[in-house]
Amino acid sequence: MRLRLMMEGFGLRRRSAFYAFIFFCCWGVISGAAEYAKYKDPKKPLNVRINDLLGRMTLAEKIGQMTQIERENATAQVINKYFIGSVLSGGGSVPSPQASAGTWVKMVNEMQKGAMSTRLGIPVVYGIDAVHGHNNVYRATIFPHNIGLGATRDPSLVKKIGAATALEVRATGIPYVFAPCVAVCRDPRWGRCYESFSEDPKLVQEMTEIIPGLQGDIPANSRKGVPFVAGQNKVAACAKHYVGDGGTHNGINENNTIISQNGLLSIHMPPYYNAIIKGVSSVMVSFSSWNGIKMHANHYLVTDFLKNKLRFRGFVISDWQGIDKITSPPHANYSYSVQAGVHAGIDMVMVPHNFTEFIDDLTFQVKNGIIPMSRIDDAVRRILRVKFTLGLFEKPYADHSLADELGKKEHRELAREAVRKSLVLLKNGKPGNAPMLPLPKKAKKILVAGIHANNLGYQCGGWTIQWQGLSTNNLTTGTTILDAVKSTVDQKTKVIYSENPDNKFVRKSRASYAIIAVGEPPYAEGYGDSLNLTISSPGPKIIKNVCGIVKCVVIVISGRPVVIEPYLDMIDALVAAWLPGTEGQGVADVLFGDYGFSGKLSRTWFKTVDQLPMNVGDPHYDPLFPFGFGLTTQPVKQN
C-alpha cells in the first residue's frame, strides 16, 4: 500500500513537472510570438517597429530592400527569391496596352504575394512616374505639365491636382510616385524644362504644395523632415532631381551644373527645403553633376547636407541606372559605381534590369568591409520608415474600391480649370486695332489650322502613355482644341479645319477669323534638348499663309518658350498654352470669353536663342516678354 502511494506520488510529481514543462514551452511560444509580432503591431511606436524588424533581417534581406527592379522582371518568384523591396514602371511600362485599373491592381497584387510569402513578409512598394497626372495609364486625367501650372500662380489648385493624381494612382494599386519635379529650369534648351514650374526658385517653392496634395497635410506636431502619408487615398511623393538638374551647361540633359555653392543653395536648393518641411517621402538624385562631381556620387550633398543638415528622414533613390552613369562610359566599372553611389547616401537603387549583378556586388562589398553595415542599416531603416508610414504592413494588397477614380469627371473638370488658368495671353490685337480676344462665338465661318489643333498626343507632350509621348489622337481619352472649338461656337457657325492650308485654301474659306495651333512635337529627357527652339515645321509656314490673309489667333503648344519674334507682327493675338494635357476644352473656354485670361509667364520669353541662358534679374535681361508677363481679359456675359 505504502509502495503504491509512493508510486502514485511519484507519478503525480512527474505529471506536474510535465505540465510545468508544457506551460513554460507554451509561454515561450506565446511570448516569442508577441515579440515577433512587434513590428507588425500598428500600435507600437514607429521606431520600435523599425528597430524590431531591422534586427531580424539578414544581409540578403536588407540588400533586397535597397533594390528596385523594373515591372517586366518582377515576378512573384523573383521578388520572393531576392527579397526585392521595390518595383517600378519605367515610362510606358504597362501590364498591357490600354490596361484597366483592375488589370493594374491584379499585377501589383501578384507581385505583392511574392513579397508577403518571404520569411519576414516585408511588403514591396511599387513606384511610377505621375508627373502630370497618372501619365502612363490609359484613360487617366492628364493635367498640364508643370510649366503651365507655374503660369497659374495658384498653389491651392496645384494641391488639388496632387490629391486627384493620388486617387488615380491608388486606383491602379500603386502607392508611390516619382513626382514632383522641383527643378528650377534656368535654360529652356533643356528638354525637361516643361517639368519645371519656373525659372524662379520662389515660385517653385510655392508650387511644392503639390506634395501635401499627393501625401496629405503633415500633422501640426510632426517632426520636420519625417515622411508622412495620410492614408490609403494618398501616395508617397518624391522630390526630384536632387540637385541642380535645371542649371546644366547649355541646358544639356545630365550635364554639368557650373555654379558656386552659394548659387546652388540660393537657386536650386530652396524647393527641397519646402519639400522636406512638408514631409516628402523620398528624394531622387539627379543624373547631372555639380562642378564636375556626379550627384549620384556626391557624399557631401546627399549625406552631409540633405540627410544630416536638413534632417531628411525619408529615403534617397537613384534615377534609372543612375549609379551606372557615375562612370563614363556608363557601367565601365560597376563595382566602383556601387561603392560610390551607396557610400554617397543612396538608399534605394533603381537598377532596373541587371539586379542580380547589383545584389551580388553590394553583398561582396559589405562582407569584405568596403561598405560598412551601418550604411546598409541607414538605407533600410529609411525605406522601412516609408513603408510603415504608407500602411503597407497593415494593408499590403490593393483593392478595386478606387477604380472609378481613374479619369473621373471631377478630375477632368479640375484639369480643365488648370488649362484655363495656365494660358498666357502674350498679344491681343495689332497696334491701333481693337483687341481680338475674346472671340465671338457667332461667326459665319471659322478656320482652324495647324498640326497641333487636332492632335491629343501633341497637346499632352512627353511622359504621356509613352516615355517620349506620342503623335496620335487615340493614345488616351480627351478633347482636342479642334473638338473644343466645335463644341463651343454657335450652332450656326461653320468650323473649317485644315492641318496645313495654303494661301488659296485660306482665301477660298472666306473665314471670319482663324485659330492656329502650332508648336513642338512631344519629347522627353535627352531627345528634347534643343539649341534652336524653333516651332516645328510646317508651323511657321502656316502662320504666314493664314495670318497674311485673315485675322488670326496663334496658340503655341510647347514645353517652353520658342522662337516667335519673326512672326509676331503678322499675328493678331498670341497665346502660350504650354502642354495642356487631355482637357483641350479649357483652351476654348478662355478663347471665347467664358472665362478671362489670367496666366502669367513662369519663364522669361527670349527674343533669340543667342540670349540664353537669360533669367529674370540677369544684368543682360532683354526679353521679348518678361517673367510674370500676361495680358488679361474679362469674361463675356453674352457671346
mmCIF file of N, CA, C and O in Angstrom, residues 131-133 142-154 157-158 161 180-200 203-204 207 210 418-426 458-463 520-521 523 533 556-562 575-581 598-606 612 614-615 625-629:
data_model
loop_
_atom_site.group_PDB
_atom_site.id
_atom_site.type_symbol
_atom_site.label_atom_id
_atom_site.label_comp_id
_atom_site.label_asym_id
_atom_site.label_seq_id
_atom_site.Cartn_x
_atom_site.Cartn_y
_atom_site.Cartn_z
ATOM 1 N N VAL A 131 3.824 62.491 -63.412
ATOM 2 C CA VAL A 131 4.378 63.844 -63.415
ATOM 3 C C VAL A 131 3.381 64.907 -63.890
ATOM 4 O O VAL A 131 3.588 66.098 -63.667
ATOM 5 N N HIS A 132 2.300 64.483 -64.548
ATOM 6 C CA HIS A 132 1.193 65.420 -64.839
ATOM 7 C C HIS A 132 -0.097 64.599 -64.911
ATOM 8 O O HIS A 132 -0.740 64.471 -65.924
ATOM 9 N N GLY A 133 -0.430 64.064 -63.739
ATOM 10 C CA GLY A 133 -1.469 63.051 -63.664
ATOM 11 C C GLY A 133 -0.826 61.673 -63.759
ATOM 12 O O GLY A 133 0.398 61.536 -63.821
ATOM 13 N N ILE A 142 -4.961 63.668 -67.763
ATOM 14 C CA ILE A 142 -3.630 64.234 -67.986
ATOM 15 C C ILE A 142 -3.720 65.748 -67.773
ATOM 16 O O ILE A 142 -4.367 66.467 -68.538
ATOM 17 N N PHE A 143 -3.087 66.209 -66.714
ATOM 18 C CA PHE A 143 -3.091 67.627 -66.360
ATOM 19 C C PHE A 143 -2.024 68.373 -67.161
ATOM 20 O O PHE A 143 -1.133 67.752 -67.752
ATOM 21 N N PRO A 144 -2.066 69.698 -67.183
ATOM 22 C CA PRO A 144 -0.975 70.453 -67.812
ATOM 23 C C PRO A 144 0.366 70.108 -67.158
ATOM 24 O O PRO A 144 0.424 69.849 -65.951
ATOM 25 N N HIS A 145 1.412 70.123 -67.969
ATOM 26 C CA HIS A 145 2.749 69.922 -67.402
ATOM 27 C C HIS A 145 3.096 71.094 -66.482
ATOM 28 O O HIS A 145 2.443 72.160 -66.521
ATOM 29 N N ASN A 146 4.124 70.904 -65.669
ATOM 30 C CA ASN A 146 4.438 71.851 -64.597
ATOM 31 C C ASN A 146 4.663 73.282 -65.066
ATOM 32 O O ASN A 146 4.340 74.230 -64.347
ATOM 33 N N ILE A 147 5.226 73.443 -66.269
ATOM 34 C CA ILE A 147 5.469 74.812 -66.754
ATOM 35 C C ILE A 147 4.158 75.589 -66.849
ATOM 36 O O ILE A 147 4.093 76.770 -66.540
ATOM 37 N N GLY A 148 3.096 74.892 -67.247
ATOM 38 C CA GLY A 148 1.780 75.523 -67.307
ATOM 39 C C GLY A 148 1.210 75.780 -65.929
ATOM 40 O O GLY A 148 0.606 76.829 -65.672
ATOM 41 N N LEU A 149 1.418 74.822 -65.013
ATOM 42 C CA LEU A 149 0.921 75.010 -63.645
ATOM 43 C C LEU A 149 1.618 76.189 -62.977
ATOM 44 O O LEU A 149 1.007 76.915 -62.196
ATOM 45 N N GLY A 150 2.889 76.376 -63.300
ATOM 46 C CA GLY A 150 3.601 77.542 -62.767
ATOM 47 C C GLY A 150 2.968 78.839 -63.228
ATOM 48 O O GLY A 150 2.922 79.822 -62.481
ATOM 49 N N ALA A 151 2.449 78.843 -64.455
ATOM 50 C CA ALA A 151 1.818 80.049 -65.005
ATOM 51 C C ALA A 151 0.485 80.366 -64.330
ATOM 52 O O ALA A 151 0.030 81.503 -64.380
ATOM 53 N N THR A 152 -0.119 79.393 -63.656
ATOM 54 C CA THR A 152 -1.380 79.660 -62.947
ATOM 55 C C THR A 152 -1.164 80.509 -61.714
ATOM 56 O O THR A 152 -2.086 81.191 -61.246
ATOM 57 N N ARG A 153 0.038 80.440 -61.130
ATOM 58 C CA ARG A 153 0.359 81.118 -59.864
ATOM 59 C C ARG A 153 -0.630 80.723 -58.764
ATOM 60 O O ARG A 153 -0.951 81.522 -57.893
ATOM 61 N N ASP A 154 -1.099 79.477 -58.792
ATOM 62 C CA ASP A 154 -2.181 79.061 -57.900
ATOM 63 C C ASP A 154 -1.781 77.792 -57.136
ATOM 64 O O ASP A 154 -2.116 76.673 -57.547
ATOM 65 N N LEU A 157 -4.625 75.301 -56.304
ATOM 66 C CA LEU A 157 -5.034 74.489 -57.457
ATOM 67 C C LEU A 157 -4.082 73.317 -57.642
ATOM 68 O O LEU A 157 -4.513 72.182 -57.873
ATOM 69 N N VAL A 158 -2.800 73.601 -57.525
ATOM 70 C CA VAL A 158 -1.787 72.559 -57.687
ATOM 71 C C VAL A 158 -1.932 71.489 -56.602
ATOM 72 O O VAL A 158 -1.762 70.293 -56.861
ATOM 73 N N ILE A 161 -4.668 69.233 -57.624
ATOM 74 C CA ILE A 161 -4.190 68.340 -58.689
ATOM 75 C C ILE A 161 -3.394 67.186 -58.092
ATOM 76 O O ILE A 161 -3.527 66.032 -58.528
ATOM 77 N N PRO A 180 6.879 65.319 -57.112
ATOM 78 C CA PRO A 180 7.033 66.234 -58.238
ATOM 79 C C PRO A 180 8.486 66.513 -58.604
ATOM 80 O O PRO A 180 9.397 66.329 -57.789
ATOM 81 N N CYS A 181 8.677 66.980 -59.840
ATOM 82 C CA CYS A 181 9.958 67.546 -60.237
ATOM 83 C C CYS A 181 9.996 68.979 -59.719
ATOM 84 O O CYS A 181 9.130 69.783 -60.058
ATOM 85 N N VAL A 182 10.959 69.266 -58.874
ATOM 86 C CA VAL A 182 11.079 70.619 -58.310
ATOM 87 C C VAL A 182 12.329 71.321 -58.846
ATOM 88 O O VAL A 182 12.909 72.185 -58.198
ATOM 89 N N ALA A 183 12.713 70.932 -60.062
ATOM 90 C CA ALA A 183 13.840 71.579 -60.723
ATOM 91 C C ALA A 183 13.549 73.047 -60.964
ATOM 92 O O ALA A 183 12.403 73.438 -61.210
ATOM 93 N N VAL A 184 14.581 73.852 -60.902
ATOM 94 C CA VAL A 184 14.479 75.258 -61.269
ATOM 95 C C VAL A 184 15.182 75.397 -62.618
ATOM 96 O O VAL A 184 16.404 75.503 -62.681
ATOM 97 N N CYS A 185 14.396 75.338 -63.698
ATOM 98 C CA CYS A 185 14.979 75.349 -65.043
ATOM 99 C C CYS A 185 15.472 76.743 -65.393
ATOM 100 O O CYS A 185 14.684 77.687 -65.485
ATOM 101 N N ARG A 186 16.773 76.847 -65.618
ATOM 102 C CA ARG A 186 17.380 78.142 -65.915
ATOM 103 C C ARG A 186 17.717 78.307 -67.396
ATOM 104 O O ARG A 186 18.231 79.340 -67.805
ATOM 105 N N ASP A 187 17.430 77.274 -68.191
ATOM 106 C CA ASP A 187 17.750 77.331 -69.615
ATOM 107 C C ASP A 187 16.729 76.499 -70.384
ATOM 108 O O ASP A 187 16.696 75.267 -70.246
ATOM 109 N N PRO A 188 15.855 77.132 -71.193
ATOM 110 C CA PRO A 188 14.805 76.387 -71.881
ATOM 111 C C PRO A 188 15.320 75.412 -72.935
ATOM 112 O O PRO A 188 14.537 74.605 -73.445
ATOM 113 N N ARG A 189 16.586 75.454 -73.223
ATOM 114 C CA ARG A 189 17.133 74.467 -74.168
ATOM 115 C C ARG A 189 17.140 73.059 -73.576
ATOM 116 O O ARG A 189 17.268 72.066 -74.293
ATOM 117 N N TRP A 190 16.975 72.984 -72.255
ATOM 118 C CA TRP A 190 16.898 71.690 -71.566
ATOM 119 C C TRP A 190 15.584 71.003 -71.931
ATOM 120 O O TRP A 190 14.504 71.585 -71.814
ATOM 121 N N GLY A 191 15.667 69.741 -72.336
ATOM 122 C CA GLY A 191 14.488 69.005 -72.784
ATOM 123 C C GLY A 191 13.501 68.639 -71.703
ATOM 124 O O GLY A 191 12.425 68.124 -71.997
ATOM 125 N N ARG A 192 13.855 68.880 -70.444
ATOM 126 C CA ARG A 192 12.930 68.618 -69.347
ATOM 127 C C ARG A 192 12.373 69.907 -68.760
ATOM 128 O O ARG A 192 11.749 69.888 -67.691
ATOM 129 N N CYS A 193 12.550 71.012 -69.455
ATOM 130 C CA CYS A 193 12.175 72.302 -68.869
ATOM 131 C C CYS A 193 10.687 72.356 -68.531
ATOM 132 O O CYS A 193 10.295 73.009 -67.561
ATOM 133 N N TYR A 194 9.856 71.656 -69.313
ATOM 134 C CA TYR A 194 8.412 71.680 -69.027
ATOM 135 C C TYR A 194 8.062 70.959 -67.735
ATOM 136 O O TYR A 194 6.974 71.125 -67.198
ATOM 137 N N GLU A 195 9.006 70.155 -67.196
ATOM 138 C CA GLU A 195 8.780 69.509 -65.904
ATOM 139 C C GLU A 195 9.071 70.445 -64.742
ATOM 140 O O GLU A 195 8.832 70.097 -63.585
ATOM 141 N N SER A 196 9.583 71.627 -65.054
ATOM 142 C CA SER A 196 9.907 72.627 -64.035
ATOM 143 C C SER A 196 8.791 73.658 -63.955
ATOM 144 O O SER A 196 8.299 74.136 -64.975
ATOM 145 N N PHE A 197 8.399 74.011 -62.743
ATOM 146 C CA PHE A 197 7.352 75.014 -62.561
ATOM 147 C C PHE A 197 7.801 76.398 -63.009
ATOM 148 O O PHE A 197 6.991 77.193 -63.463
ATOM 149 N N SER A 198 9.102 76.691 -62.864
ATOM 150 C CA SER A 198 9.548 78.062 -63.140
ATOM 151 C C SER A 198 11.062 78.181 -63.116
ATOM 152 O O SER A 198 11.766 77.312 -62.595
ATOM 153 N N GLU A 199 11.546 79.291 -63.668
ATOM 154 C CA GLU A 199 12.954 79.662 -63.538
ATOM 155 C C GLU A 199 13.220 80.310 -62.185
ATOM 156 O O GLU A 199 14.375 80.477 -61.789
ATOM 157 N N ASP A 200 12.161 80.695 -61.499
ATOM 158 C CA ASP A 200 12.259 81.426 -60.229
ATOM 159 C C ASP A 200 12.100 80.460 -59.060
ATOM 160 O O ASP A 200 11.033 79.850 -58.903
ATOM 161 N N LEU A 203 8.876 80.761 -56.899
ATOM 162 C CA LEU A 203 7.649 80.223 -57.477
ATOM 163 C C LEU A 203 7.629 78.696 -57.391
ATOM 164 O O LEU A 203 6.591 78.101 -57.081
ATOM 165 N N VAL A 204 8.771 78.075 -57.614
ATOM 166 C CA VAL A 204 8.846 76.613 -57.470
ATOM 167 C C VAL A 204 8.556 76.215 -56.025
ATOM 168 O O VAL A 204 7.848 75.233 -55.764
ATOM 169 N N MET A 207 4.928 76.135 -55.423
ATOM 170 C CA MET A 207 4.260 75.023 -56.101
ATOM 171 C C MET A 207 4.546 73.666 -55.459
ATOM 172 O O MET A 207 3.956 72.663 -55.863
ATOM 173 N N ILE A 210 1.964 70.840 -54.166
ATOM 174 C CA ILE A 210 1.519 69.584 -54.772
ATOM 175 C C ILE A 210 1.862 68.397 -53.868
ATOM 176 O O ILE A 210 1.191 67.362 -53.901
ATOM 177 N N ALA A 418 -7.355 74.017 -64.688
ATOM 178 C CA ALA A 418 -5.912 74.261 -64.728
ATOM 179 C C ALA A 418 -5.475 74.762 -66.107
ATOM 180 O O ALA A 418 -4.609 75.639 -66.213
ATOM 181 N N VAL A 419 -6.062 74.220 -67.156
ATOM 182 C CA VAL A 419 -5.754 74.691 -68.515
ATOM 183 C C VAL A 419 -6.140 76.162 -68.642
ATOM 184 O O VAL A 419 -5.356 76.990 -69.120
ATOM 185 N N ARG A 420 -7.350 76.507 -68.229
ATOM 186 C CA ARG A 420 -7.814 77.897 -68.323
ATOM 187 C C ARG A 420 -6.850 78.854 -67.631
ATOM 188 O O ARG A 420 -6.497 79.908 -68.162
ATOM 189 N N LYS A 421 -6.447 78.477 -66.429
ATOM 190 C CA LYS A 421 -5.608 79.370 -65.628
ATOM 191 C C LYS A 421 -4.148 79.388 -66.077
ATOM 192 O O LYS A 421 -3.396 80.292 -65.706
ATOM 193 N N SER A 422 -3.742 78.394 -66.870
ATOM 194 C CA SER A 422 -2.342 78.308 -67.307
ATOM 195 C C SER A 422 -2.074 79.079 -68.595
ATOM 196 O O SER A 422 -0.921 79.373 -68.921
ATOM 197 N N LEU A 423 -3.131 79.398 -69.347
ATOM 198 C CA LEU A 423 -2.960 80.090 -70.625
ATOM 199 C C LEU A 423 -2.447 81.510 -70.397
ATOM 200 O O LEU A 423 -2.983 82.246 -69.574
ATOM 201 N N VAL A 424 -1.406 81.876 -71.143
ATOM 202 C CA VAL A 424 -0.840 83.226 -71.010
ATOM 203 C C VAL A 424 -1.078 83.977 -72.323
ATOM 204 O O VAL A 424 -0.638 83.550 -73.392
ATOM 205 N N LEU A 425 -1.774 85.082 -72.225
ATOM 206 C CA LEU A 425 -2.069 85.927 -73.387
ATOM 207 C C LEU A 425 -0.897 86.883 -73.590
ATOM 208 O O LEU A 425 -0.656 87.775 -72.773
ATOM 209 N N LEU A 426 -0.176 86.697 -74.696
ATOM 210 C CA LEU A 426 1.038 87.477 -74.954
ATOM 211 C C LEU A 426 0.775 88.690 -75.862
ATOM 212 O O LEU A 426 1.496 89.686 -75.804
ATOM 213 N N TYR A 458 0.184 65.607 -79.254
ATOM 214 C CA TYR A 458 0.941 66.858 -79.238
ATOM 215 C C TYR A 458 0.507 67.728 -78.066
ATOM 216 O O TYR A 458 1.318 68.422 -77.452
ATOM 217 N N GLN A 459 -0.774 67.705 -77.774
ATOM 218 C CA GLN A 459 -1.353 68.520 -76.709
ATOM 219 C C GLN A 459 -0.832 68.089 -75.335
ATOM 220 O O GLN A 459 -0.641 68.904 -74.442
ATOM 221 N N CYS A 460 -0.613 66.781 -75.175
ATOM 222 C CA CYS A 460 -0.176 66.236 -73.878
ATOM 223 C C CYS A 460 1.335 66.288 -73.705
ATOM 224 O O CYS A 460 1.844 66.433 -72.597
ATOM 225 N N GLY A 461 2.086 66.114 -74.793
ATOM 226 C CA GLY A 461 3.541 66.170 -74.730
ATOM 227 C C GLY A 461 4.174 64.880 -74.233
ATOM 228 O O GLY A 461 3.543 63.823 -74.192
ATOM 229 N N GLY A 462 5.445 64.983 -73.842
ATOM 230 C CA GLY A 462 6.186 63.824 -73.364
ATOM 231 C C GLY A 462 5.644 63.291 -72.048
ATOM 232 O O GLY A 462 4.788 63.902 -71.420
ATOM 233 N N TRP A 463 6.141 62.124 -71.644
ATOM 234 C CA TRP A 463 5.662 61.471 -70.426
ATOM 235 C C TRP A 463 4.133 61.303 -70.472
ATOM 236 O O TRP A 463 3.444 61.596 -69.497
ATOM 237 N N GLU A 520 5.654 72.536 -80.694
ATOM 238 C CA GLU A 520 6.678 71.496 -80.693
ATOM 239 C C GLU A 520 6.033 70.114 -80.721
ATOM 240 O O GLU A 520 4.927 69.929 -80.218
ATOM 241 N N PRO A 521 6.746 69.118 -81.262
ATOM 242 C CA PRO A 521 6.281 67.736 -81.139
ATOM 243 C C PRO A 521 6.567 67.230 -79.729
ATOM 244 O O PRO A 521 7.317 67.868 -78.981
ATOM 245 N N TYR A 523 8.266 65.288 -76.646
ATOM 246 C CA TYR A 523 9.633 64.837 -76.344
ATOM 247 C C TYR A 523 9.776 64.724 -74.845
ATOM 248 O O TYR A 523 8.978 65.281 -74.079
ATOM 249 N N LEU A 533 15.275 75.833 -80.627
ATOM 250 C CA LEU A 533 13.969 76.150 -80.041
ATOM 251 C C LEU A 533 12.995 76.764 -81.047
ATOM 252 O O LEU A 533 12.332 77.761 -80.769
ATOM 253 N N VAL A 556 0.338 78.627 -79.141
ATOM 254 C CA VAL A 556 1.609 77.891 -79.152
ATOM 255 C C VAL A 556 1.524 76.748 -78.139
ATOM 256 O O VAL A 556 1.339 76.977 -76.943
ATOM 257 N N ILE A 557 1.637 75.528 -78.660
ATOM 258 C CA ILE A 557 1.647 74.326 -77.819
ATOM 259 C C ILE A 557 3.103 73.889 -77.690
ATOM 260 O O ILE A 557 3.699 73.347 -78.640
ATOM 261 N N SER A 558 3.695 74.125 -76.526
ATOM 262 C CA SER A 558 5.125 73.854 -76.375
ATOM 263 C C SER A 558 5.488 73.630 -74.916
ATOM 264 O O SER A 558 4.753 74.033 -74.019
ATOM 265 N N GLY A 559 6.639 73.029 -74.713
ATOM 266 C CA GLY A 559 7.113 72.772 -73.361
ATOM 267 C C GLY A 559 7.979 73.881 -72.805
ATOM 268 O O GLY A 559 8.541 73.744 -71.717
ATOM 269 N N ARG A 560 8.063 74.999 -73.558
ATOM 270 C CA ARG A 560 8.949 76.106 -73.165
ATOM 271 C C ARG A 560 8.734 77.249 -74.155
ATOM 272 O O ARG A 560 8.101 77.064 -75.206
ATOM 273 N N PRO A 561 9.267 78.419 -73.871
ATOM 274 C CA PRO A 561 9.238 79.475 -74.881
ATOM 275 C C PRO A 561 9.999 79.035 -76.139
ATOM 276 O O PRO A 561 11.002 78.327 -76.047
ATOM 277 N N VAL A 562 9.495 79.448 -77.275
ATOM 278 C CA VAL A 562 10.138 79.126 -78.556
ATOM 279 C C VAL A 562 10.303 80.408 -79.363
ATOM 280 O O VAL A 562 9.753 81.455 -79.009
ATOM 281 N N VAL A 575 -1.200 83.286 -77.908
ATOM 282 C CA VAL A 575 -1.461 82.619 -76.626
ATOM 283 C C VAL A 575 -0.433 81.518 -76.404
ATOM 284 O O VAL A 575 -0.227 80.663 -77.279
ATOM 285 N N ALA A 576 0.213 81.537 -75.250
ATOM 286 C CA ALA A 576 1.078 80.423 -74.833
ATOM 287 C C ALA A 576 0.221 79.432 -74.064
ATOM 288 O O ALA A 576 -0.294 79.756 -72.989
ATOM 289 N N ALA A 577 0.020 78.239 -74.635
ATOM 290 C CA ALA A 577 -0.835 77.230 -73.990
ATOM 291 C C ALA A 577 -0.034 76.107 -73.375
ATOM 292 O O ALA A 577 -0.608 75.193 -72.792
ATOM 293 N N TRP A 578 1.299 76.139 -73.513
ATOM 294 C CA TRP A 578 2.189 75.134 -72.943
ATOM 295 C C TRP A 578 1.785 73.732 -73.406
ATOM 296 O O TRP A 578 1.486 73.524 -74.572
ATOM 297 N N LEU A 579 1.760 72.762 -72.513
ATOM 298 C CA LEU A 579 1.323 71.394 -72.831
ATOM 299 C C LEU A 579 0.095 71.130 -71.971
ATOM 300 O O LEU A 579 0.204 70.654 -70.847
ATOM 301 N N PRO A 580 -1.101 71.447 -72.486
ATOM 302 C CA PRO A 580 -2.287 71.495 -71.628
ATOM 303 C C PRO A 580 -2.850 70.154 -71.199
ATOM 304 O O PRO A 580 -3.642 70.094 -70.263
ATOM 305 N N GLY A 581 -2.471 69.057 -71.877
ATOM 306 C CA GLY A 581 -2.996 67.755 -71.468
ATOM 307 C C GLY A 581 -4.276 67.384 -72.189
ATOM 308 O O GLY A 581 -4.563 67.876 -73.279
ATOM 309 N N SER A 598 -5.800 84.841 -67.397
ATOM 310 C CA SER A 598 -5.222 85.279 -66.125
ATOM 311 C C SER A 598 -3.781 84.789 -65.919
ATOM 312 O O SER A 598 -3.117 85.226 -64.985
ATOM 313 N N GLY A 599 -3.290 83.887 -66.768
ATOM 314 C CA GLY A 599 -1.962 83.294 -66.571
ATOM 315 C C GLY A 599 -0.838 84.298 -66.735
ATOM 316 O O GLY A 599 -0.951 85.261 -67.500
ATOM 317 N N LYS A 600 0.241 84.047 -65.995
ATOM 318 C CA LYS A 600 1.440 84.886 -66.067
ATOM 319 C C LYS A 600 2.651 83.996 -66.374
ATOM 320 O O LYS A 600 2.752 82.879 -65.860
ATOM 321 N N LEU A 601 3.563 84.510 -67.193
ATOM 322 C CA LEU A 601 4.725 83.707 -67.591
ATOM 323 C C LEU A 601 5.515 83.223 -66.375
ATOM 324 O O LEU A 601 5.916 84.027 -65.525
ATOM 325 N N SER A 602 5.714 81.916 -66.310
ATOM 326 C CA SER A 602 6.577 81.352 -65.261
ATOM 327 C C SER A 602 8.023 81.285 -65.736
ATOM 328 O O SER A 602 8.913 80.929 -64.981
ATOM 329 N N ARG A 603 8.225 81.659 -67.009
ATOM 330 C CA ARG A 603 9.553 81.693 -67.614
ATOM 331 C C ARG A 603 9.690 82.959 -68.460
ATOM 332 O O ARG A 603 8.711 83.431 -69.044
ATOM 333 N N THR A 604 10.879 83.436 -68.572
ATOM 334 C CA THR A 604 11.188 84.532 -69.482
ATOM 335 C C THR A 604 11.053 84.055 -70.927
ATOM 336 O O THR A 604 11.514 82.959 -71.260
ATOM 337 N N TRP A 605 10.406 84.856 -71.764
ATOM 338 C CA TRP A 605 10.303 84.518 -73.194
ATOM 339 C C TRP A 605 11.362 85.339 -73.931
ATOM 340 O O TRP A 605 11.295 86.558 -74.013
ATOM 341 N N PHE A 606 12.350 84.660 -74.458
ATOM 342 C CA PHE A 606 13.502 85.301 -75.092
ATOM 343 C C PHE A 606 13.160 85.833 -76.491
ATOM 344 O O PHE A 606 12.157 85.437 -77.098
ATOM 345 N N LEU A 612 20.406 83.120 -74.534
ATOM 346 C CA LEU A 612 20.296 82.098 -73.486
ATOM 347 C C LEU A 612 21.643 81.672 -72.947
ATOM 348 O O LEU A 612 22.626 81.614 -73.691
ATOM 349 N N MET A 614 19.073 83.180 -70.062
ATOM 350 C CA MET A 614 18.676 84.516 -69.605
ATOM 351 C C MET A 614 17.487 84.364 -68.661
ATOM 352 O O MET A 614 16.457 83.790 -69.038
ATOM 353 N N ASN A 615 17.661 84.847 -67.443
ATOM 354 C CA ASN A 615 16.609 84.728 -66.431
ATOM 355 C C ASN A 615 16.377 86.071 -65.769
ATOM 356 O O ASN A 615 17.256 86.939 -65.760
ATOM 357 N N PHE A 625 9.172 88.883 -73.925
ATOM 358 C CA PHE A 625 8.139 89.011 -72.893
ATOM 359 C C PHE A 625 8.780 88.648 -71.561
ATOM 360 O O PHE A 625 9.324 87.554 -71.412
ATOM 361 N N PRO A 626 8.751 89.542 -70.582
ATOM 362 C CA PRO A 626 9.453 89.284 -69.319
ATOM 363 C C PRO A 626 8.733 88.255 -68.438
ATOM 364 O O PRO A 626 7.538 88.006 -68.601
ATOM 365 N N PHE A 627 9.487 87.717 -67.526
ATOM 366 C CA PHE A 627 8.934 86.843 -66.492
ATOM 367 C C PHE A 627 7.769 87.551 -65.803
ATOM 368 O O PHE A 627 7.865 88.723 -65.443
ATOM 369 N N GLY A 628 6.650 86.842 -65.647
ATOM 370 C CA GLY A 628 5.490 87.431 -64.992
ATOM 371 C C GLY A 628 4.536 88.155 -65.922
ATOM 372 O O GLY A 628 3.469 88.612 -65.492
ATOM 373 N N PHE A 629 4.893 88.267 -67.213
ATOM 374 C CA PHE A 629 4.037 88.970 -68.162
ATOM 375 C C PHE A 629 2.805 88.129 -68.489
ATOM 376 O O PHE A 629 2.847 86.907 -68.535
#
